[in-house]
Short mmCIF file of C-alpha atoms in Angstrom, two decimals:
data_model
loop_
_atom_site.label_atom_id
_atom_site.label_comp_id
_atom_site.label_asym_id
_atom_site.label_seq_id
_atom_site.Cartn_x
_atom_site.Cartn_y
_atom_site.Cartn_z
CA MET A 1 95.61 121.04 100.79
CA PRO A 2 94.47 117.45 101.12
CA ARG A 3 92.81 117.20 104.76
CA THR A 4 92.65 113.92 106.95
CA ARG A 5 89.34 114.11 110.47
CA LEU A 6 88.28 111.88 112.80
CA ILE A 7 84.64 111.21 113.56
CA SER A 8 83.68 110.58 117.36
CA PRO A 9 81.04 107.82 117.80
CA LEU A 10 77.86 108.29 119.28
CA PRO A 11 74.86 106.63 119.80
CA ARG A 12 73.61 104.56 117.77
CA VAL A 13 69.83 104.17 117.54
CA SER A 14 66.91 101.45 116.68
CA ALA A 15 65.26 100.00 114.41
CA ARG A 16 54.44 103.51 100.98
CA GLY A 17 55.46 104.05 98.72
CA LEU A 18 57.96 106.03 95.60
CA ALA A 19 56.58 109.45 96.99
CA PRO A 20 54.21 111.04 93.90
CA ARG A 21 56.39 112.86 90.96
CA ALA A 22 55.82 115.80 88.72
CA SER A 23 54.14 115.77 86.06
CA LEU A 24 55.59 113.94 83.27
CA ALA A 25 55.35 116.79 80.51
CA LEU A 26 57.05 119.56 82.80
CA VAL A 27 59.27 117.70 84.23
CA GLY A 28 60.40 117.21 80.47
CA MET A 29 59.08 120.21 78.48
CA LEU A 30 61.77 121.48 82.19
CA THR A 31 63.88 118.95 80.90
CA LEU A 32 65.11 120.16 76.51
CA ALA A 33 64.76 123.91 78.04
CA GLY A 34 67.46 123.70 79.65
CA CYS A 35 69.63 122.54 76.82
CA THR A 36 67.95 124.77 74.05
CA SER A 37 68.52 127.87 72.43
CA PRO A 38 66.98 130.77 73.89
CA SER A 39 63.63 130.40 70.97
CA PRO A 40 63.48 132.40 67.53
CA GLY A 41 60.06 132.64 67.38
CA PRO A 42 57.36 129.96 67.33
CA GLU A 43 57.68 129.97 63.37
CA THR A 44 60.61 129.02 63.71
CA ALA A 45 61.44 126.67 67.01
CA PRO A 46 61.78 122.27 66.79
CA PRO A 47 58.70 120.42 67.41
CA ALA A 48 59.78 119.30 71.75
CA SER A 49 59.94 116.18 70.44
CA ALA A 50 63.07 116.21 68.09
CA PRO A 51 66.35 116.91 69.06
CA THR A 52 68.73 119.43 69.05
CA THR A 53 72.08 118.93 67.74
CA GLU A 54 73.60 120.25 71.32
CA GLU A 55 70.18 116.69 73.30
CA GLN A 56 72.07 114.43 71.14
CA ALA A 57 75.64 115.21 72.52
CA HIS A 58 74.62 114.31 75.74
CA GLY A 59 73.67 110.99 75.50
CA PHE A 60 71.36 110.57 73.34
CA VAL A 61 72.29 107.88 70.62
CA ALA A 62 70.03 106.38 67.13
CA GLY A 63 66.76 104.13 68.55
CA ALA A 64 67.60 106.06 72.14
CA GLU A 65 63.73 107.53 73.80
CA GLU A 66 65.02 110.56 76.46
CA LEU A 67 62.40 110.12 79.41
CA ALA A 68 61.63 112.85 81.83
CA GLU A 69 62.99 111.44 84.85
CA ALA A 70 65.12 108.67 85.50
CA GLN A 71 64.26 104.92 84.45
CA THR A 72 65.93 103.59 87.09
CA SER A 73 66.29 99.59 87.23
CA ILE A 74 67.59 96.76 88.96
CA GLY A 75 69.80 94.03 86.16
CA SER A 76 69.76 91.03 87.81
CA ILE A 77 71.69 87.28 87.11
CA GLY A 78 70.53 84.32 87.98
CA ALA A 79 72.85 81.48 88.93
CA ASP A 80 71.96 80.05 85.96
CA GLY A 81 72.29 82.86 83.88
CA ALA A 82 69.14 83.88 83.64
CA VAL A 83 69.63 87.92 83.23
CA SER A 84 66.62 90.51 83.84
CA VAL A 85 65.83 93.57 84.62
CA LEU A 86 63.70 95.15 87.12
CA ASN A 87 61.70 98.36 86.70
CA LEU A 88 61.62 100.10 90.04
CA LEU A 89 58.70 102.83 88.47
CA THR A 90 56.37 100.46 86.96
CA GLY A 91 57.47 96.65 88.91
CA GLU A 92 57.52 95.01 85.40
CA SER A 93 60.33 93.14 85.02
CA THR A 94 61.86 92.04 81.47
CA ALA A 95 63.48 88.68 80.85
CA LEU A 96 66.89 89.05 78.28
CA ASP A 97 68.78 86.74 76.90
CA ALA A 98 70.39 84.32 79.23
CA VAL A 99 74.71 84.21 79.50
CA ALA A 100 77.54 81.71 81.17
CA PRO A 101 76.37 80.49 84.41
CA ALA A 102 78.65 83.85 85.94
CA SER A 103 80.93 83.32 89.53
CA TRP A 104 81.54 86.83 88.69
CA ALA A 105 79.72 90.40 87.70
CA VAL A 106 80.01 94.15 87.71
CA SER A 107 78.63 97.33 86.22
CA ASP A 108 79.08 100.86 85.48
CA GLY A 109 75.47 101.69 85.43
CA ARG A 110 73.84 101.35 82.51
CA PHE A 111 75.99 98.06 81.17
CA ILE A 112 77.12 94.54 82.83
CA PHE A 113 80.14 92.74 82.32
CA SER A 114 79.47 88.77 83.34
CA GLY A 115 81.75 86.11 82.60
CA ALA A 116 82.68 82.34 84.51
CA ASP A 117 86.49 81.51 85.63
CA ALA A 118 86.59 78.60 82.94
CA ALA A 119 89.99 78.47 80.32
CA ASP A 120 87.46 78.95 77.96
CA GLY A 121 85.37 80.71 79.02
CA LYS A 122 84.85 84.80 77.86
CA THR A 123 82.76 88.37 79.04
CA GLU A 124 80.16 88.95 78.13
CA ILE A 125 78.46 92.58 78.46
CA ILE A 126 75.36 93.18 79.12
CA ASP A 127 72.65 96.93 78.02
CA THR A 128 70.76 97.24 80.55
CA GLY A 129 69.25 99.62 78.76
CA VAL A 130 68.48 102.94 81.01
CA TRP A 131 71.47 105.67 81.93
CA THR A 132 71.28 108.66 83.13
CA VAL A 133 73.96 111.82 81.59
CA PRO A 134 74.42 114.86 83.80
CA HIS A 135 74.58 118.30 82.17
CA GLY A 136 75.72 120.76 83.97
CA ASP A 137 72.23 121.74 86.59
CA HIS A 138 69.93 119.42 85.14
CA VAL A 139 69.81 115.75 84.22
CA HIS A 140 68.79 113.24 81.48
CA TYR A 141 67.34 110.17 80.74
CA TYR A 142 67.16 108.30 78.17
CA ARG A 143 65.96 104.43 77.17
CA ALA A 144 67.01 102.16 74.46
CA THR A 145 65.73 98.32 73.76
CA PRO A 146 67.91 95.59 76.17
CA GLY A 147 69.49 93.09 75.57
CA LEU A 148 73.46 91.23 75.02
CA VAL A 149 76.01 93.06 73.58
CA GLY A 150 79.27 91.95 72.64
CA GLU A 151 81.31 90.02 74.47
CA LEU A 152 85.52 89.54 75.04
CA THR A 153 88.12 87.14 74.66
CA GLU A 154 89.21 87.69 77.48
CA THR A 155 88.51 86.07 81.11
CA GLY A 156 88.18 86.07 85.32
CA ALA A 157 86.83 88.80 87.82
CA ALA A 158 87.08 92.15 85.67
CA ARG A 159 86.54 95.69 87.88
CA VAL A 160 85.46 98.33 85.66
CA SER A 161 84.81 102.18 85.86
CA SER A 162 83.22 104.34 82.92
CA ASN A 163 81.80 107.48 81.87
CA GLU A 164 80.07 108.62 78.89
CA GLY A 165 82.98 108.08 76.77
CA ILE A 166 84.35 105.56 77.99
CA ALA A 167 84.61 102.60 79.93
CA ALA A 168 87.69 100.96 81.23
CA LEU A 169 87.71 97.10 82.28
CA SER A 170 90.63 95.85 84.45
CA PHE A 171 91.48 92.18 84.07
CA GLU A 172 92.88 90.95 87.59
CA THR A 173 94.33 87.34 85.81
CA SER A 174 95.99 88.66 83.35
CA GLY A 175 96.38 92.31 85.47
CA THR A 176 94.98 93.78 81.66
CA THR A 177 93.33 97.13 81.11
CA VAL A 178 91.25 97.27 77.85
CA VAL A 179 89.40 100.98 77.02
CA LEU A 180 86.34 100.14 75.20
CA ASP A 181 84.68 103.19 72.79
CA ARG A 182 81.68 103.26 74.90
CA HIS A 183 79.69 105.26 72.57
CA ALA A 184 79.60 102.07 70.31
CA LEU A 185 78.97 99.86 72.88
CA GLY A 186 75.87 101.49 73.45
CA GLN A 187 75.33 101.53 69.62
CA GLY A 188 76.52 97.28 69.91
CA GLU A 189 79.22 97.63 69.11
CA THR A 190 82.61 96.52 70.46
CA VAL A 191 84.91 98.67 69.64
CA GLU A 192 88.67 98.51 71.54
CA LEU A 193 90.22 102.03 71.79
CA THR A 194 93.77 100.46 73.28
CA ARG A 195 94.65 98.17 76.21
CA ILE A 196 97.51 98.56 78.90
CA GLU A 197 99.52 95.88 79.91
CA SER A 198 100.47 94.63 83.39
CA ALA A 199 101.81 92.06 84.98
CA ALA A 200 99.07 90.26 86.45
CA HIS A 201 97.79 92.18 89.82
CA SER A 202 94.79 92.91 91.12
CA ALA A 203 93.59 95.87 88.43
CA ALA A 204 92.08 98.89 88.12
CA ALA A 205 91.91 101.23 85.93
CA ALA A 206 89.28 104.52 85.76
CA PRO A 207 89.23 106.70 82.98
CA VAL A 208 89.46 110.87 83.59
CA GLY A 209 87.71 113.48 81.21
CA ASP A 210 89.79 111.73 78.28
CA ALA A 211 92.18 109.97 79.47
CA VAL A 212 92.66 106.18 82.01
CA VAL A 213 94.22 106.29 85.13
CA ALA A 214 94.85 102.13 85.65
CA SER A 215 97.61 100.38 87.54
CA SER A 216 100.29 98.20 86.70
CA VAL A 217 103.36 96.48 87.85
CA ALA A 218 106.50 95.54 86.89
CA SER A 219 106.54 91.56 88.11
CA ALA A 220 103.84 90.61 89.98
CA GLY A 221 103.57 90.67 93.68
CA ALA A 222 105.62 94.03 93.07
CA SER A 223 103.46 97.32 94.34
CA PRO A 224 100.74 98.91 92.37
CA VAL A 225 101.57 102.01 90.59
CA LEU A 226 98.68 103.99 89.49
CA THR A 227 100.02 106.09 86.16
CA ALA A 228 97.26 108.35 83.18
CA TYR A 229 96.97 107.40 79.22
CA SER A 230 96.16 108.66 77.09
CA SER A 231 93.00 106.78 75.70
CA ASP A 232 95.08 105.67 72.30
CA GLY A 233 97.42 104.64 75.81
CA THR A 234 100.84 106.49 75.62
CA LYS A 235 101.48 107.49 79.02
CA LEU A 236 101.21 111.18 80.90
CA GLY A 237 103.54 111.22 83.03
CA GLU A 238 105.09 109.66 85.48
CA GLY A 239 102.63 107.47 88.32
CA VAL A 240 101.58 107.24 92.04
CA ASP A 241 102.12 104.34 93.94
CA CYS A 242 100.13 102.19 95.18
CA PRO A 243 100.27 99.45 97.86
CA GLY A 244 97.88 97.03 98.30
CA LEU A 245 95.08 98.35 95.73
CA SER A 246 91.73 97.22 96.35
CA ASP A 247 89.19 98.77 94.85
CA VAL A 248 88.50 102.64 92.13
CA GLN A 249 85.41 104.03 92.29
CA GLN A 250 84.22 106.09 89.63
CA THR A 251 83.04 109.96 90.92
CA SER A 252 81.71 113.53 89.27
CA LEU A 253 85.40 114.47 89.00
CA GLY A 254 87.17 111.33 87.93
CA ALA A 255 88.23 108.20 90.22
CA THR A 256 89.15 107.50 93.63
CA PHE A 257 91.49 104.65 94.86
CA ALA A 258 92.02 102.84 97.68
CA CYS A 259 95.49 101.88 98.37
CA ALA A 260 97.30 100.12 101.81
CA ASP A 261 98.55 103.30 102.63
CA GLY A 262 96.33 105.72 102.19
CA LEU A 263 93.41 107.33 99.37
CA VAL A 264 94.42 108.70 95.70
CA PHE A 265 92.34 111.23 93.99
CA ALA A 266 92.13 111.29 90.22
CA ALA A 267 91.45 114.34 88.64
CA ALA A 268 90.00 116.25 85.28
CA ALA A 269 92.59 118.49 84.45
CA GLU A 270 90.89 121.75 84.44
CA GLY A 271 90.10 123.87 81.01
CA GLU A 272 88.99 122.66 78.17
CA ASP A 273 91.56 120.67 77.11
CA THR A 274 89.50 116.72 78.19
CA ALA A 275 92.43 115.31 76.68
CA ALA A 276 95.08 116.06 78.85
CA ALA A 277 96.74 114.20 81.93
CA PRO A 278 93.98 114.25 85.00
CA SER A 279 96.60 115.59 88.47
CA ILE A 280 96.51 112.83 91.17
CA THR A 281 96.93 112.98 94.60
CA LYS A 282 97.46 109.98 97.40
CA VAL A 283 95.92 111.09 100.71
CA ALA A 284 96.70 109.30 103.98
CA TYR A 285 94.65 107.65 106.03
CA PRO A 286 94.07 109.96 109.67
CA ASP A 287 97.17 109.56 111.42
CA ALA A 288 94.65 109.54 114.72
CA ALA A 289 94.14 106.69 113.05
CA SER A 290 96.03 104.45 113.87
CA ALA A 291 95.32 104.78 117.14
CA ASP A 292 93.24 102.79 119.30
CA THR A 293 90.95 104.82 118.21
CA ALA A 294 87.06 102.87 118.59
CA GLY A 295 88.18 101.32 121.31
CA THR A 296 89.88 98.60 119.75
CA ALA A 297 91.56 97.46 116.89
CA ALA A 298 92.55 99.75 114.51
CA PRO A 299 90.79 101.27 111.38
CA GLY A 300 92.95 99.03 107.97
CA GLN A 301 92.27 100.13 104.36
CA ALA A 302 89.55 100.96 102.68
CA THR A 303 88.88 97.23 101.48
CA SER A 304 86.34 98.34 99.41
CA LEU A 305 84.06 101.83 97.35
CA ASP A 306 81.22 102.75 96.73
CA SER A 307 78.65 106.23 96.07
CA ARG A 308 75.48 107.58 95.42
CA PRO A 309 76.36 107.53 91.20
CA HIS A 310 77.44 110.82 89.43
CA ARG A 311 79.31 112.19 93.04
CA PRO A 312 82.27 113.08 94.72
CA ALA A 313 81.45 111.29 98.02
CA VAL A 314 83.16 107.90 97.75
CA ALA A 315 82.70 105.37 100.81
CA GLY A 316 84.65 102.15 102.47
CA PRO A 317 84.52 99.87 105.06
CA ALA A 318 88.04 100.86 107.14
CA GLY A 319 89.05 96.63 109.20
CA ASP A 320 87.02 95.73 111.07
CA VAL A 321 85.90 99.48 113.49
CA GLY A 322 85.15 101.56 111.25
CA ILE A 323 84.22 103.06 107.33
CA TRP A 324 86.34 105.59 105.31
CA LEU A 325 83.93 108.70 104.07
CA ALA A 326 86.08 109.84 102.15
CA SER A 327 85.38 113.75 98.93
CA SER A 328 87.44 113.92 95.42
CA ARG A 329 86.16 117.52 95.78
CA SER A 330 88.03 119.19 99.47
CA GLN A 331 90.54 115.64 98.43
CA GLU A 332 89.33 115.62 103.09
CA VAL A 333 88.53 111.42 104.20
CA THR A 334 87.76 111.38 107.27
CA PHE A 335 87.25 108.10 109.71
CA LEU A 336 83.21 107.67 110.75
CA PRO A 337 83.76 104.67 114.15
CA THR A 338 81.53 101.66 114.38
CA THR A 339 80.61 99.73 117.44
CA ARG A 340 80.21 95.92 113.98
CA PRO A 341 82.65 95.94 111.44
CA ILE A 342 81.02 96.81 108.48
CA LEU A 343 81.09 94.55 104.84
CA THR A 344 79.54 97.60 102.39
CA ALA A 345 79.54 101.06 102.53
CA VAL A 346 78.47 103.01 100.01
CA ALA A 347 78.67 107.70 100.15
CA VAL A 348 74.90 109.06 98.93
CA GLY A 349 77.00 111.93 98.96
CA ASP A 350 73.88 114.50 100.16
CA ASP A 351 73.97 117.64 101.95
CA SER A 352 73.89 114.94 105.35
CA ASP A 353 77.45 113.69 103.41
CA ARG A 354 75.14 110.44 104.73
CA VAL A 355 76.50 106.60 104.48
CA VAL A 356 74.76 103.69 104.37
CA ALA A 357 76.34 100.06 104.57
CA VAL A 358 75.76 96.65 106.85
CA ASP A 359 77.29 95.48 109.06
CA ASP A 360 78.37 91.57 109.34
CA GLU A 361 75.21 90.50 111.25
CA GLY A 362 73.28 91.83 108.03
CA THR A 363 72.12 95.35 109.48
CA LEU A 364 71.78 97.75 107.00
CA LEU A 365 72.59 101.15 109.27
CA VAL A 366 72.31 104.70 108.04
CA ILE A 367 75.29 107.84 109.89
CA ASP A 368 75.40 110.37 109.26
CA GLY A 369 78.34 111.74 107.87
CA GLU A 370 79.42 115.05 109.50
CA SER A 371 78.56 113.69 113.23
CA GLY A 372 78.67 110.22 112.87
CA GLU A 373 75.40 109.36 114.67
CA VAL A 374 73.31 105.91 113.64
CA THR A 375 70.27 107.53 112.15
CA GLY A 376 68.52 105.07 110.89
CA SER A 377 68.75 100.89 110.73
CA GLN A 378 66.97 97.37 109.64
CA ALA A 379 68.41 94.45 111.20
CA GLU A 380 68.06 91.16 109.76
CA LEU A 381 65.89 92.20 106.63
CA ILE A 382 68.80 89.20 104.55
CA GLY A 383 70.36 87.44 106.97
CA ALA A 384 73.88 87.16 108.36
CA PRO A 385 76.49 86.89 105.11
CA GLU A 386 79.43 85.39 105.44
CA THR A 387 81.65 88.30 103.02
CA ALA A 388 80.80 91.38 101.40
CA SER A 389 80.05 89.25 98.16
CA GLY A 390 76.52 88.11 99.70
CA ILE A 391 75.13 92.04 99.95
CA HIS A 392 73.67 93.57 96.45
CA LEU A 393 73.39 97.21 98.61
CA SER A 394 73.68 100.35 95.63
CA VAL A 395 72.11 104.18 95.84
CA ASP A 396 69.91 107.07 93.62
CA THR A 397 68.97 110.32 95.23
CA SER A 398 65.93 108.76 97.77
CA ARG A 399 66.84 105.07 98.48
CA ALA A 400 68.17 102.30 98.51
CA TYR A 401 67.96 98.77 97.34
CA LEU A 402 69.81 95.68 99.51
CA SER A 403 69.08 92.29 98.01
CA THR A 404 71.20 88.60 98.55
CA PRO A 405 71.73 86.34 96.05
CA ALA A 406 70.02 83.28 99.36
CA SER A 407 66.06 86.00 97.97
CA ALA A 408 64.04 87.26 95.36
CA GLU A 409 63.48 89.68 97.50
CA LEU A 410 63.85 93.43 97.11
CA HIS A 411 63.93 95.33 99.66
CA GLU A 412 63.59 98.56 98.95
CA ILE A 413 65.01 102.15 101.86
CA ASP A 414 63.94 105.32 102.66
CA TYR A 415 66.73 105.78 103.73
CA LYS A 416 66.25 109.52 104.81
CA ASP A 417 63.23 108.14 106.92
CA GLY A 418 65.20 106.03 109.26
CA ALA A 419 65.37 103.70 107.31
CA ARG A 420 61.40 102.36 106.28
CA VAL A 421 61.19 99.30 104.74
CA ALA A 422 58.91 101.05 101.87
CA ARG A 423 58.88 98.39 99.30
CA THR A 424 59.66 95.16 99.32
CA LEU A 425 60.03 93.64 95.20
CA GLU A 426 60.19 90.58 94.29
CA LEU A 427 63.12 89.29 91.24
CA PRO A 428 62.68 87.00 89.19
CA THR A 429 65.16 84.73 90.45
CA ALA A 430 66.98 84.44 94.18
CA PRO A 431 70.00 86.72 92.68
CA ALA A 432 73.79 85.79 92.11
CA PHE A 433 74.39 89.12 90.52
CA ALA A 434 72.50 92.53 91.46
CA PHE A 435 72.98 96.00 90.20
CA GLU A 436 71.01 99.66 90.27
CA THR A 437 71.19 101.15 86.79
CA GLY A 438 69.50 104.06 84.67
CA ASN A 439 70.57 106.82 87.41
#
């Protein structure tokens, strides 16, 4: 049964390089061992460097190299359209072909989609060349040649959500969702599987198993409805109303949508039929949150959602008074009060249910999702951003990365150690847009 709860506010606290890694050879052997069948003997065992058919089904593409650890990178686009990929392991930056100066950009953790709002514009697709594929109790890490791989004729800002096989782009100007074959995209081919047409609205969609859950409206200004579709565009059952649809975030179980009256959790159908209709469940924001629980205004709806990749938890600002934290596994929604308005929040999805957030003064906060306690903070790293669009914040298994369009500095934060600044790196140029990829 879906649950909601509140966290009482607790006092706010004031404010090395990467940790040593295991031997690449050993980790690589363990990774490969986790995906292969028991060896029939030394005479018939394949060489360690030769991927088996099973391994190829878990993210491998021709020309890609499987590695022993995540090739975490920052893909960035400068104000002039210059594109670069900074390898966070080596500190080396690779310049790619430029794109048109972008007014918007989004990423799914491997690909970056960008465009201008001009009527004759287009959506350009950048492959940062690094990606991760979870597989049961272990993970595969891949690297390929980065570069521009395609374009779409649609224009205007879009949202993107992807799983291994499908990328869903929803365009605000038209309200249309374009569903792409992500395997083909990794080979440099732009293959459209289907389109989900709608009147104009702030559209959102996400793949859930082999299906896609997408928003649509009957007419401009109408309340969005979230409906499941097959990859060929066939409608799979009735939809769920989502008034005030503001965002969607991919999770390890499917996707979570933010609505004015709660969160909608879309989960893949149980069993082996990945093309079956996913479950779509709405969970209201906690009833008590409508009262003056934070001592000021009541919490508002989640204005955005974000999470560490391949995790079930999501987080987002709750108006001006706190953060919504939700688990797509338990379908529990929690309110975490804060002393200042939050501009952006990312759920870590670890054993402490941590959330990394930035408030309206530009202070980075690490919050324990179980207690609501602020366990670390860093002020004055980025100044006071006017809006969330002026903040680039991402989180992986041990670090958070923070930057803004005002500076080429990229701050690496150890969120498990009191928000300590582990490194400050230099991007090739101040990023109009920056995204962590490879996780």
